[in-house]
């Protein structure tokens, strides 16, 4: 019988590299879109168009303007880093779940042909994850800590998040916001299961 050694802990600062790199990628894409001919926004999520499903991956990297990108960058960094505290793998898993759930929900609910771009779905997804993480299985101390963090996040971003779903202006996708938040909540509730021994056991 062989018990695998526990994984080497990741350096705390290294965990924040992923959300930083994600935001950097968005800025690089926006810069390339500004200097190259044509527009990249056509690669976004186009509802009810099977060919537009690639926007589930590409859409969050694309923005309609610099102002749009700037508005998403700060909350994405803050909330993304709160998710990344649990590790790089957790961050990218949550990001993938949010992108898929948020993208598919938006693709179905939006009017046919509607083009959606921007990282706001990810922002709402990270918000949903941080808030719902309180109710996920885990140590009591961790859940208390997440409850405190969730209260702070709700106090800082709660009003804008609610307005992003029920009080959006024309041209803003409340669908991406709503389904992104649902994806984040689902990732929080499904992502943690109690385990007696986290080490791999081979016999």
XYZ file of N, CA, C and O in Angstrom:
812
model
N 0.848 -1.189 0.000
C 0.000 0.000 0.000
C 0.883 1.238 0.000
O 1.816 1.339 0.804
N 0.590 2.181 -0.895
C 1.380 3.405 -1.018
C 0.473 4.613 -0.880
O -0.558 4.690 -1.547
N 0.857 5.493 0.000
C 0.110 6.733 0.183
C 0.897 7.860 -0.454
O 2.049 8.110 -0.103
N 0.288 8.534 -1.423
C 0.971 9.615 -2.111
C 1.181 10.787 -1.163
O 0.312 11.087 -0.336
N 2.329 11.457 -1.250
C 2.572 12.615 -0.381
C 1.637 13.752 -0.731
O 1.174 13.872 -1.865
N 1.312 14.592 0.248
C 0.422 15.730 -0.045
C 1.083 16.669 -1.034
O 2.309 16.776 -1.086
N 0.277 17.360 -1.878
C 0.845 18.291 -2.860
C 1.584 19.426 -2.181
O 1.211 19.865 -1.094
N 2.628 19.909 -2.829
C 3.404 21.023 -2.299
C 2.543 22.276 -2.287
O 1.934 22.624 -3.289
N 2.474 22.974 -1.138
C 1.618 24.166 -1.080
C 2.109 25.250 -2.021
O 3.303 25.444 -2.219
N 1.151 25.959 -2.613
C 1.468 27.015 -3.546
C 1.786 28.293 -2.787
O 1.181 28.598 -1.760
N 2.767 29.055 -3.278
C 3.114 30.326 -2.649
C 1.897 31.249 -2.688
O 1.234 31.358 -3.721
N 1.568 31.918 -1.564
C 0.354 32.753 -1.523
C 0.271 33.772 -2.653
O -0.783 33.945 -3.270
N 1.375 34.463 -2.944
C 1.340 35.472 -3.998
C 1.170 34.851 -5.377
O 0.596 35.469 -6.275
N 1.662 33.621 -5.544
C 1.541 32.953 -6.829
C 0.107 32.668 -7.209
O -0.225 32.564 -8.396
N -0.766 32.571 -6.213
C -2.172 32.296 -6.487
C -2.842 33.463 -7.217
O -3.807 33.269 -7.953
N -2.356 34.672 -6.978
C -2.973 35.843 -7.579
C -2.496 36.092 -9.007
O -3.005 37.005 -9.670
N -1.542 35.289 -9.471
C -1.023 35.483 -10.829
C -2.104 35.221 -11.874
O -2.150 35.897 -12.910
N -2.984 34.259 -11.607
C -3.988 33.884 -12.607
C -4.972 35.013 -12.922
O -5.173 35.351 -14.095
N -5.629 35.629 -11.914
C -6.521 36.741 -12.263
C -5.781 37.921 -12.877
O -6.325 38.601 -13.757
N -4.539 38.154 -12.450
C -3.758 39.243 -13.044
C -3.483 38.944 -14.514
O -3.657 39.806 -15.385
N -3.085 37.712 -14.818
C -2.815 37.328 -16.204
C -4.074 37.400 -17.059
O -4.013 37.776 -18.236
N -5.207 37.058 -16.483
C -6.462 37.118 -17.223
C -6.787 38.562 -17.614
O -7.166 38.843 -18.759
N -6.611 39.485 -16.678
C -6.867 40.896 -16.980
C -5.850 41.423 -17.993
O -6.203 42.162 -18.917
N -4.597 41.030 -17.837
C -3.571 41.445 -18.802
C -3.929 40.962 -20.198
O -3.790 41.699 -21.188
N -4.411 39.723 -20.308
C -4.808 39.184 -21.614
C -5.921 40.026 -22.229
O -5.927 40.288 -23.444
N -6.862 40.479 -21.415
C -7.955 41.308 -21.921
C -7.438 42.638 -22.454
O -7.899 43.129 -23.493
N -6.466 43.217 -21.746
C -5.898 44.490 -22.197
C -5.091 44.313 -23.480
O -5.109 45.175 -24.360
N -4.374 43.199 -23.586
C -3.616 42.924 -24.806
C -4.557 42.754 -25.992
O -4.323 43.292 -27.086
N -5.658 42.025 -25.786
C -6.644 41.834 -26.852
C -7.262 43.169 -27.259
O -7.435 43.459 -28.452
N -7.581 44.009 -26.270
C -8.179 45.314 -26.587
C -7.197 46.195 -27.353
O -7.587 46.905 -28.294
N -5.928 46.140 -26.982
C -4.918 46.922 -27.696
C -4.779 46.431 -29.129
O -4.717 47.242 -30.076
N -4.742 45.100 -29.304
C -4.646 44.546 -30.655
C -5.866 44.918 -31.483
O -5.753 45.233 -32.682
N -7.033 44.919 -30.854
C -8.264 45.286 -31.559
C -8.221 46.752 -32.001
O -8.794 47.122 -33.035
N -7.540 47.586 -31.199
C -7.485 49.014 -31.511
C -6.526 49.331 -32.654
O -6.753 50.273 -33.419
N -5.458 48.538 -32.785
C -4.430 48.872 -33.776
C -4.540 48.065 -35.067
O -4.019 48.483 -36.105
N -5.210 46.932 -35.007
C -5.327 46.101 -36.196
C -6.605 46.446 -36.966
O -7.578 46.928 -36.376
N -6.621 46.199 -38.257
C -7.828 46.475 -39.046
C -9.007 45.619 -38.596
O -8.831 44.504 -38.113
N -10.199 46.145 -38.767
C -11.397 45.388 -38.417
C -11.676 45.451 -36.929
O -11.124 46.267 -36.193
N -12.558 44.577 -36.489
C -12.940 44.533 -35.079
C -13.038 43.090 -34.617
O -13.547 42.225 -35.328
N -12.563 42.843 -33.391
C -12.623 41.500 -32.826
C -13.979 41.182 -32.209
O -14.253 40.016 -31.888
N -14.811 42.194 -31.996
C -16.059 41.951 -31.274
C -16.982 40.973 -31.994
O -17.854 40.374 -31.373
N -16.775 40.791 -33.276
C -17.577 39.816 -34.012
C -17.366 38.391 -33.553
O -18.169 37.500 -33.864
N -16.296 38.164 -32.789
C -16.024 36.823 -32.259
C -16.699 36.607 -30.909
O -16.443 35.599 -30.243
N -17.545 37.540 -30.494
C -18.252 37.391 -29.228
C -19.345 36.342 -29.299
O -19.490 35.616 -30.294
N -20.134 36.279 -28.252
C -21.209 35.286 -28.143
C -22.438 35.780 -28.890
O -23.057 36.766 -28.493
N -22.794 35.095 -29.974
C -23.965 35.485 -30.772
C -25.093 34.489 -30.499
O -24.995 33.302 -30.821
N -26.155 34.984 -29.875
C -27.237 34.115 -29.414
C -27.953 33.400 -30.546
O -28.172 33.969 -31.620
N -28.298 32.161 -30.289
C -29.048 31.299 -31.190
C -28.310 31.022 -32.508
O -28.910 30.616 -33.485
N -27.000 31.244 -32.485
C -26.157 30.933 -33.639
C -25.114 29.927 -33.172
O -24.269 30.249 -32.332
N -25.207 28.703 -33.692
C -24.287 27.651 -33.247
C -22.834 28.055 -33.476
O -21.960 27.791 -32.646
N -22.584 28.736 -34.587
C -21.223 29.193 -34.871
C -20.763 30.223 -33.848
O -19.552 30.412 -33.661
N -21.702 30.888 -33.168
C -21.350 31.904 -32.191
C -21.057 31.369 -30.806
O -20.729 32.139 -29.901
N -21.160 30.039 -30.624
C -20.894 29.457 -29.309
C -19.433 29.584 -28.895
O -19.105 29.471 -27.722
N -18.553 29.817 -29.876
C -17.157 30.059 -29.523
C -16.994 31.289 -28.660
O -15.974 31.450 -27.969
N -17.998 32.153 -28.648
C -17.971 33.341 -27.811
C -18.020 33.029 -26.331
O -17.730 33.899 -25.507
N -18.372 31.789 -25.971
C -18.316 31.392 -24.561
C -16.893 31.542 -24.038
O -16.665 31.963 -22.900
N -15.918 31.214 -24.896
C -14.511 31.335 -24.520
C -13.956 32.717 -24.850
O -13.272 33.347 -24.039
N -14.266 33.203 -26.053
C -13.655 34.448 -26.528
C -14.366 35.699 -26.009
O -13.724 36.735 -25.814
N -15.678 35.615 -25.801
C -16.454 36.784 -25.410
C -15.926 37.526 -24.191
O -15.840 38.762 -24.205
N -15.565 36.822 -23.102
C -15.070 37.530 -21.917
C -13.770 38.293 -22.153
O -13.449 39.213 -21.395
N -13.013 37.934 -23.178
C -11.754 38.623 -23.469
C -11.965 39.878 -24.308
O -11.043 40.700 -24.443
N -13.147 40.022 -24.886
C -13.430 41.123 -25.809
C -14.267 42.198 -25.130
O -15.132 41.888 -24.302
N -14.026 43.461 -25.484
C -14.791 44.562 -24.914
C -15.135 45.570 -26.002
O -14.378 45.751 -26.957
N -16.268 46.221 -25.820
C -16.756 47.154 -26.837
C -15.955 48.438 -26.879
O -15.933 49.123 -27.904
N -15.283 48.792 -25.771
C -14.517 50.038 -25.715
C -13.530 49.958 -24.564
O -13.596 49.055 -23.717
N -12.623 50.958 -24.521
C -11.689 51.020 -23.396
C -12.432 51.263 -22.086
O -12.071 50.709 -21.039
N -13.469 52.091 -22.122
C -14.252 52.361 -20.911
C -14.900 51.077 -20.392
O -14.956 50.835 -19.173
N -15.398 50.266 -21.312
C -15.998 48.978 -20.953
C -14.970 48.088 -20.267
O -15.243 47.474 -19.225
N -13.767 48.029 -20.814
C -12.697 47.206 -20.241
C -12.276 47.726 -18.871
O -12.109 46.944 -17.922
N -12.105 49.029 -18.746
C -11.682 49.620 -17.478
C -12.714 49.353 -16.384
O -12.372 49.025 -15.241
N -13.999 49.456 -16.735
C -15.066 49.225 -15.761
C -15.059 47.796 -15.232
O -15.440 47.554 -14.079
N -14.633 46.847 -16.058
C -14.612 45.446 -15.642
C -13.313 45.044 -14.945
O -13.299 44.092 -14.153
N -12.218 45.746 -15.221
C -10.900 45.291 -14.775
C -10.747 45.281 -13.255
O -10.276 44.295 -12.675
N -11.131 46.377 -12.597
C -10.915 46.469 -11.149
C -11.745 45.441 -10.373
O -11.202 44.683 -9.565
N -13.084 45.358 -10.586
C -13.840 44.336 -9.846
C -13.413 42.920 -10.200
O -13.448 42.033 -9.347
N -12.988 42.687 -11.449
C -12.529 41.348 -11.809
C -11.262 40.989 -11.040
O -11.117 39.861 -10.555
N -10.348 41.950 -10.900
C -9.123 41.694 -10.144
C -9.427 41.428 -8.670
O -8.912 40.473 -8.081
N -10.269 42.265 -8.079
C -10.577 42.125 -6.655
C -11.283 40.800 -6.370
O -10.856 40.000 -5.527
N -12.385 40.556 -7.088
C -13.163 39.339 -6.850
C -12.416 38.096 -7.330
O -12.496 37.032 -6.706
N -11.681 38.229 -8.454
C -10.891 37.102 -8.942
C -9.823 36.685 -7.953
O -9.577 35.492 -7.753
N -9.196 37.646 -7.303
C -8.171 37.318 -6.303
C -8.786 36.627 -5.088
O -8.161 35.749 -4.485
N -10.021 37.006 -4.731
C -10.691 36.324 -3.619
C -10.969 34.865 -3.958
O -10.893 33.991 -3.086
N -11.286 34.599 -5.224
C -11.474 33.213 -5.650
C -10.123 32.495 -5.692
O -9.994 31.342 -5.255
N -9.092 33.189 -6.182
C -7.773 32.585 -6.356
C -7.079 32.285 -5.034
O -6.076 31.558 -5.022
N -7.579 32.814 -3.929
C -7.010 32.492 -2.623
C -7.004 30.984 -2.402
O -6.110 30.433 -1.742
N -7.981 30.296 -2.969
C -8.080 28.844 -2.803
C -7.161 28.074 -3.747
O -7.145 26.852 -3.716
N -6.437 28.774 -4.601
C -5.482 28.102 -5.475
C -5.751 28.340 -6.945
O -6.861 28.719 -7.343
N -4.711 28.125 -7.734
C -4.801 28.351 -9.181
C -5.815 27.432 -9.833
O -6.614 27.861 -10.671
N -5.799 26.154 -9.461
C -6.739 25.206 -10.066
C -8.179 25.595 -9.758
O -9.049 25.545 -10.629
N -8.422 26.004 -8.516
C -9.772 26.416 -8.143
C -10.215 27.629 -8.959
O -11.342 27.691 -9.441
N -9.313 28.598 -9.127
C -9.659 29.806 -9.872
C -10.069 29.470 -11.295
O -11.106 29.938 -11.778
N -9.269 28.646 -11.988
C -9.578 28.353 -13.384
C -10.793 27.435 -13.512
O -11.539 27.514 -14.491
N -11.023 26.577 -12.515
C -12.229 25.745 -12.534
C -13.472 26.611 -12.403
O -14.450 26.456 -13.149
N -13.448 27.535 -11.447
C -14.582 28.446 -11.264
C -14.778 29.302 -12.511
O -15.911 29.501 -12.974
N -13.686 29.793 -13.079
C -13.773 30.611 -14.292
C -14.424 29.833 -15.430
O -15.281 30.365 -16.148
N -14.034 28.564 -15.593
C -14.604 27.737 -16.653
C -16.096 27.501 -16.434
O -16.901 27.595 -17.369
N -16.483 27.189 -15.196
C -17.896 26.937 -14.896
C -18.718 28.197 -15.148
O -19.794 28.151 -15.760
N -18.224 29.332 -14.684
C -18.936 30.598 -14.877
C -19.075 30.920 -16.366
O -20.142 31.331 -16.830
N -17.987 30.729 -17.115
C -18.018 31.036 -18.544
C -19.028 30.156 -19.277
O -19.791 30.643 -20.131
N -19.060 28.868 -18.947
C -19.963 27.942 -19.637
C -21.421 28.190 -19.239
O -22.305 28.328 -20.102
N -21.690 28.240 -17.939
C -23.070 28.455 -17.479
C -23.564 29.830 -17.905
O -24.674 29.977 -18.433
N -22.733 30.849 -17.683
C -23.131 32.197 -18.074
C -23.303 32.339 -19.573
O -24.243 32.978 -20.044
N -22.391 31.721 -20.326
C -22.465 31.806 -21.774
C -23.672 31.093 -22.352
O -24.387 31.640 -23.198
N -23.914 29.876 -21.897
C -25.056 29.120 -22.417
C -26.376 29.775 -22.025
O -27.313 29.849 -22.837
N -26.467 30.251 -20.781
C -27.692 30.926 -20.354
C -27.965 32.170 -21.182
O -29.100 32.416 -21.612
N -26.928 32.944 -21.433
C -27.061 34.150 -22.247
C -27.422 33.806 -23.683
O -28.257 34.460 -24.306
N -26.792 32.767 -24.204
C -27.029 32.335 -25.589
C -28.493 31.942 -25.796
O -29.081 32.236 -26.832
N -29.076 31.304 -24.779
C -30.456 30.833 -24.899
C -31.460 31.958 -24.672
O -32.458 32.085 -25.399
N -31.237 32.793 -23.664
C -32.245 33.763 -23.235
C -32.246 35.023 -24.088
O -33.304 35.632 -24.311
N -31.078 35.441 -24.570
C -31.021 36.654 -25.397
C -31.771 36.468 -26.710
O -31.954 35.344 -27.186
N -32.173 37.566 -27.302
C -32.837 37.515 -28.601
C -31.871 36.966 -29.649
O -30.661 37.219 -29.584
N -32.381 36.183 -30.610
C -31.519 35.626 -31.653
C -30.699 36.705 -32.351
O -31.214 37.771 -32.696
N -29.416 36.421 -32.522
C -28.524 37.346 -33.196
C -27.870 38.370 -32.299
O -26.972 39.095 -32.736
N -28.278 38.446 -31.024
C -27.677 39.410 -30.103
C -26.224 39.049 -29.847
O -25.894 37.895 -29.562
N -25.339 40.043 -29.942
C -23.905 39.831 -29.733
C -23.533 40.325 -28.341
O -23.799 41.472 -27.981
N -22.896 39.450 -27.559
C -22.511 39.789 -26.184
C -21.006 39.652 -26.018
O -20.435 38.615 -26.353
N -20.370 40.694 -25.508
C -18.941 40.662 -25.223
C -18.705 41.279 -23.844
O -19.542 42.007 -23.326
N -17.541 40.988 -23.265
C -17.172 41.606 -22.000
C -17.022 40.605 -20.875
O -17.588 39.510 -20.908
N -16.259 41.011 -19.859
C -15.953 40.138 -18.734
C -16.906 40.311 -17.564
O -16.670 39.745 -16.496
N -17.973 41.082 -17.738
C -18.875 41.316 -16.609
C -19.539 40.025 -16.132
O -19.849 39.887 -14.944
N -19.752 39.070 -17.044
C -20.293 37.778 -16.619
C -19.365 37.081 -15.644
O -19.808 36.466 -14.662
N -18.048 37.177 -15.893
C -17.074 36.610 -14.961
C -17.098 37.353 -13.630
O -16.999 36.739 -12.565
N -17.215 38.679 -13.682
C -17.261 39.473 -12.456
C -18.436 39.034 -11.593
O -18.289 38.790 -10.388
N -19.609 38.904 -12.194
C -20.789 38.465 -11.452
C -20.633 37.024 -10.983
O -21.114 36.651 -9.912
N -19.943 36.207 -11.781
C -19.707 34.830 -11.382
C -18.813 34.736 -10.165
O -19.085 33.952 -9.235
N -17.746 35.506 -10.132
C -16.863 35.514 -8.965
C -17.597 36.033 -7.732
O -17.406 35.537 -6.625
N -18.448 37.036 -7.943
C -19.266 37.554 -6.845
C -20.168 36.447 -6.291
O -20.242 36.230 -5.081
N -20.864 35.744 -7.188
C -21.732 34.653 -6.760
C -20.972 33.561 -6.042
O -21.452 32.994 -5.053
N -19.757 33.274 -6.501
C -18.940 32.241 -5.876
C -18.552 32.634 -4.454
O -18.702 31.842 -3.513
N -18.060 33.856 -4.296
C -17.605 34.303 -2.977
C -18.761 34.315 -1.976
O -18.607 33.903 -0.825
N -19.935 34.771 -2.409
C -21.086 34.836 -1.511
C -21.572 33.438 -1.151
O -21.801 33.114 0.024
N -21.712 32.557 -2.138
C -22.263 31.220 -1.891
C -21.249 30.277 -1.275
O -21.618 29.217 -0.763
N -19.980 30.635 -1.293
C -18.953 29.777 -0.687
C -19.210 29.578 0.793
O -18.802 28.584 1.379
N -19.943 30.505 1.403
C -20.295 30.393 2.818
C -21.087 29.123 3.091
O -20.956 28.502 4.153
N -21.910 28.726 2.127
C -22.811 27.591 2.328
C -22.236 26.267 1.831
O -22.887 25.230 1.946
N -21.035 26.299 1.261
C -20.421 25.077 0.750
C -19.800 24.288 1.905
O -19.415 24.857 2.925
N -19.709 22.958 1.756
C -19.071 22.158 2.800
C -17.641 22.606 3.042
O -16.939 23.031 2.129
N -17.205 22.474 4.269
C -15.839 22.863 4.612
C -15.700 23.069 6.105
O -16.654 22.914 6.880
N -14.510 23.400 6.535
C -14.269 23.636 7.948
C -15.052 24.846 8.430
O -15.228 25.817 7.710
N -15.471 24.773 9.696
C -16.266 25.858 10.259
C -15.493 27.171 10.226
O -16.038 28.223 9.897
N -14.203 27.120 10.548
C -13.388 28.340 10.560
C -13.335 28.969 9.178
O -13.410 30.201 9.034
N -13.215 28.117 8.137
C -13.178 28.633 6.772
C -14.513 29.258 6.390
O -14.554 30.302 5.724
N -15.596 28.636 6.815
C -16.919 29.157 6.468
C -17.176 30.482 7.172
O -17.798 31.391 6.603
N -16.693 30.618 8.407
C -16.834 31.895 9.116
C -16.043 32.975 8.402
O -16.516 34.101 8.216
N -14.814 32.622 7.996
C -13.981 33.578 7.276
C -14.661 34.019 5.983
O -14.697 35.216 5.657
N -15.221 33.045 5.251
C -15.902 33.388 4.001
C -17.167 34.192 4.255
O -17.555 35.024 3.429
N -17.811 33.965 5.389
C -18.989 34.768 5.724
C -18.600 36.230 5.916
O -19.299 37.138 5.448
N -17.483 36.456 6.591
C -17.007 37.827 6.794
C -16.655 38.464 5.451
O -17.034 39.607 5.161
N -15.924 37.695 4.616
C -15.537 38.203 3.297
C -16.775 38.489 2.461
O -16.862 39.524 1.775
N -17.756 37.582 2.519
C -18.983 37.755 1.733
C -19.729 39.012 2.155
O -20.243 39.749 1.306
N -19.782 39.286 3.457
C -20.464 40.486 3.936
C -19.771 41.744 3.427
O -20.435 42.722 3.031
N -18.443 41.719 3.420
C -17.688 42.867 2.911
C -17.945 43.046 1.415
O -18.167 44.164 0.931
N -17.902 41.928 0.680
C -18.125 41.978 -0.770
C -19.529 42.481 -1.086
O -19.723 43.295 -1.990
N -20.519 42.008 -0.333
C -21.898 42.454 -0.550
C -22.023 43.945 -0.261
O -22.685 44.689 -0.995
N -21.351 44.397 0.814
C -21.411 45.818 1.167
C -20.789 46.689 0.079
O -21.289 47.773 -0.229
N -19.689 46.202 -0.514
C -18.970 46.999 -1.511
C -19.616 46.899 -2.889
O -19.790 47.906 -3.595
N -19.984 45.657 -3.278
C -20.433 45.436 -4.656
C -21.908 45.059 -4.782
O -22.427 44.986 -5.899
N -22.570 44.790 -3.651
C -23.938 44.279 -3.715
C -24.891 45.170 -4.479
O -25.679 44.708 -5.312
N -24.828 46.473 -4.222
C -25.732 47.387 -4.893
C -25.537 47.413 -6.399
O -26.503 47.345 -7.170
N -24.270 47.465 -6.820
C -24.001 47.494 -8.259
C -24.343 46.159 -8.909
O -24.766 46.112 -10.071
N -24.169 45.045 -8.165
C -24.514 43.744 -8.717
C -26.022 43.623 -8.924
O -26.489 43.133 -9.952
N -26.798 44.101 -7.940
C -28.253 44.054 -8.080
C -28.703 44.933 -9.232
O -29.547 44.545 -10.045
N -28.100 46.112 -9.328
C -28.449 47.027 -10.424
C -28.058 46.435 -11.773
O -28.705 46.708 -12.792
N -27.013 45.598 -11.774
C -26.568 44.988 -13.019
C -27.507 43.927 -13.541
O -27.380 43.487 -14.692
N -28.472 43.507 -12.701
C -29.449 42.500 -13.131
C -30.825 43.119 -13.349
O -31.500 42.834 -14.338
N -31.259 43.996 -12.434
C -32.638 44.497 -12.503
C -32.739 45.941 -12.988
O -33.836 46.403 -13.293
N -31.616 46.644 -13.073
C -31.715 48.041 -13.474
C -30.723 48.437 -14.550
O -30.190 49.537 -14.527
N -30.482 47.532 -15.480
C -29.443 47.787 -16.476
C -29.930 48.764 -17.543
O -31.118 48.856 -17.842
N -28.972 49.480 -18.109
C -29.282 50.396 -19.206
C -29.373 49.615 -20.510
O -28.980 48.444 -20.589
N -29.911 50.267 -21.510
C -29.983 49.645 -22.830
C -28.582 49.284 -23.315
O -27.635 50.051 -23.148
N -28.469 48.127 -23.910
C -27.186 47.695 -24.439
C -26.336 46.925 -23.451
O -25.252 46.464 -23.803
N -26.819 46.779 -22.215
C -26.085 46.016 -21.197
C -26.800 44.690 -20.990
O -28.019 44.644 -20.823
N -26.042 43.599 -20.978
C -26.638 42.263 -20.914
C -26.867 41.821 -19.466
O -25.953 41.336 -18.802
N -28.111 41.998 -18.995
C -28.432 41.480 -17.668
C -28.406 39.958 -17.673
O -28.184 39.326 -16.638
N -28.611 39.374 -18.861
C -28.578 37.914 -18.950
C -27.195 37.367 -18.588
O -27.078 36.378 -17.853
N -26.142 38.002 -19.125
C -24.783 37.564 -18.805
C -24.495 37.746 -17.320
O -23.842 36.897 -16.702
N -24.995 38.833 -16.740
C -24.790 39.083 -15.313
C -25.491 38.016 -14.470
O -24.896 37.435 -13.556
N -26.760 37.771 -14.781
C -27.556 36.820 -13.998
C -26.994 35.406 -14.101
O -26.756 34.746 -13.076
N -26.760 34.931 -15.330
C -26.300 33.551 -15.482
C -24.838 33.387 -15.060
O -24.432 32.304 -14.643
N -24.053 34.458 -15.147
C -22.710 34.397 -14.602
C -22.754 34.177 -13.093
O -22.017 33.337 -12.553
N -23.619 34.925 -12.401
C -23.766 34.766 -10.951
C -24.264 33.364 -10.601
O -23.803 32.753 -9.622
N -25.197 32.847 -11.400
C -25.689 31.482 -11.170
C -24.549 30.478 -11.332
O -24.410 29.529 -10.538
N -23.710 30.679 -12.349
C -22.571 29.787 -12.551
C -21.606 29.826 -11.391
O -21.100 28.787 -10.947
N -21.341 31.019 -10.860
C -20.449 31.129 -9.713
C -21.016 30.450 -8.480
O -20.295 29.765 -7.746
N -22.310 30.636 -8.248
C -22.953 29.984 -7.101
C -22.909 28.469 -7.240
O -22.640 27.741 -6.269
N -23.158 27.973 -8.451
C -23.115 26.528 -8.688
C -21.710 25.979 -8.453
O -21.540 24.905 -7.872
N -20.691 26.723 -8.889
C -19.309 26.288 -8.687
C -18.968 26.224 -7.206
O -18.248 25.325 -6.761
N -19.495 27.165 -6.421
C -19.225 27.173 -4.986
C -19.862 25.987 -4.285
O -19.245 25.336 -3.433
N -21.104 25.679 -4.646
C -21.834 24.608 -3.971
C -21.366 23.225 -4.412
O -21.412 22.271 -3.643
N -20.907 23.116 -5.642
C -20.497 21.808 -6.163
C -19.003 21.566 -6.035
O -18.549 20.427 -6.139
N -18.251 22.610 -5.786
C -16.796 22.479 -5.855
C -16.132 21.905 -4.643
O -14.974 21.516 -4.689
N -16.827 21.849 -3.509
C -16.237 21.338 -2.293
C -17.078 20.200 -1.735
O -18.265 20.343 -1.526
N -16.437 19.073 -1.483
C -17.115 17.944 -0.842
C -16.242 17.438 0.284
O -15.025 17.337 0.128
N -16.827 17.116 1.428
C -16.020 16.631 2.535
C -15.274 15.362 2.143
O -15.831 14.449 1.548
N -14.010 15.307 2.524
C -13.208 14.118 2.255
C -12.411 13.792 3.500
O -11.765 14.648 4.101
N -12.435 12.529 3.879
C -11.728 12.124 5.093
C -10.231 12.199 4.900
O -9.475 12.509 5.807
N -9.747 11.887 3.713
C -8.312 11.888 3.452
C -8.084 12.419 2.060
O -8.525 11.832 1.084
N -7.383 13.555 1.953
C -7.158 14.177 0.658
C -5.978 13.559 -0.083
O -5.730 13.863 -1.238
N -5.205 12.703 0.560
C -4.080 12.060 -0.094
C -4.560 10.908 -0.978
O -5.496 10.179 -0.630
N -3.916 10.713 -2.135
C -4.287 9.610 -3.011
C -3.829 8.303 -2.393
O -2.734 8.211 -1.843
N -4.662 7.287 -2.459
C -4.364 5.989 -1.863
C -4.277 4.950 -2.949
O -5.185 4.813 -3.770
N -3.148 4.255 -2.992
C -2.945 3.217 -3.994
C -2.685 1.904 -3.297
O -1.893 1.836 -2.355
N -3.331 0.844 -3.748
C -3.136 -0.483 -3.151
C -2.802 -1.501 -4.218
O -3.051 -1.279 -5.392
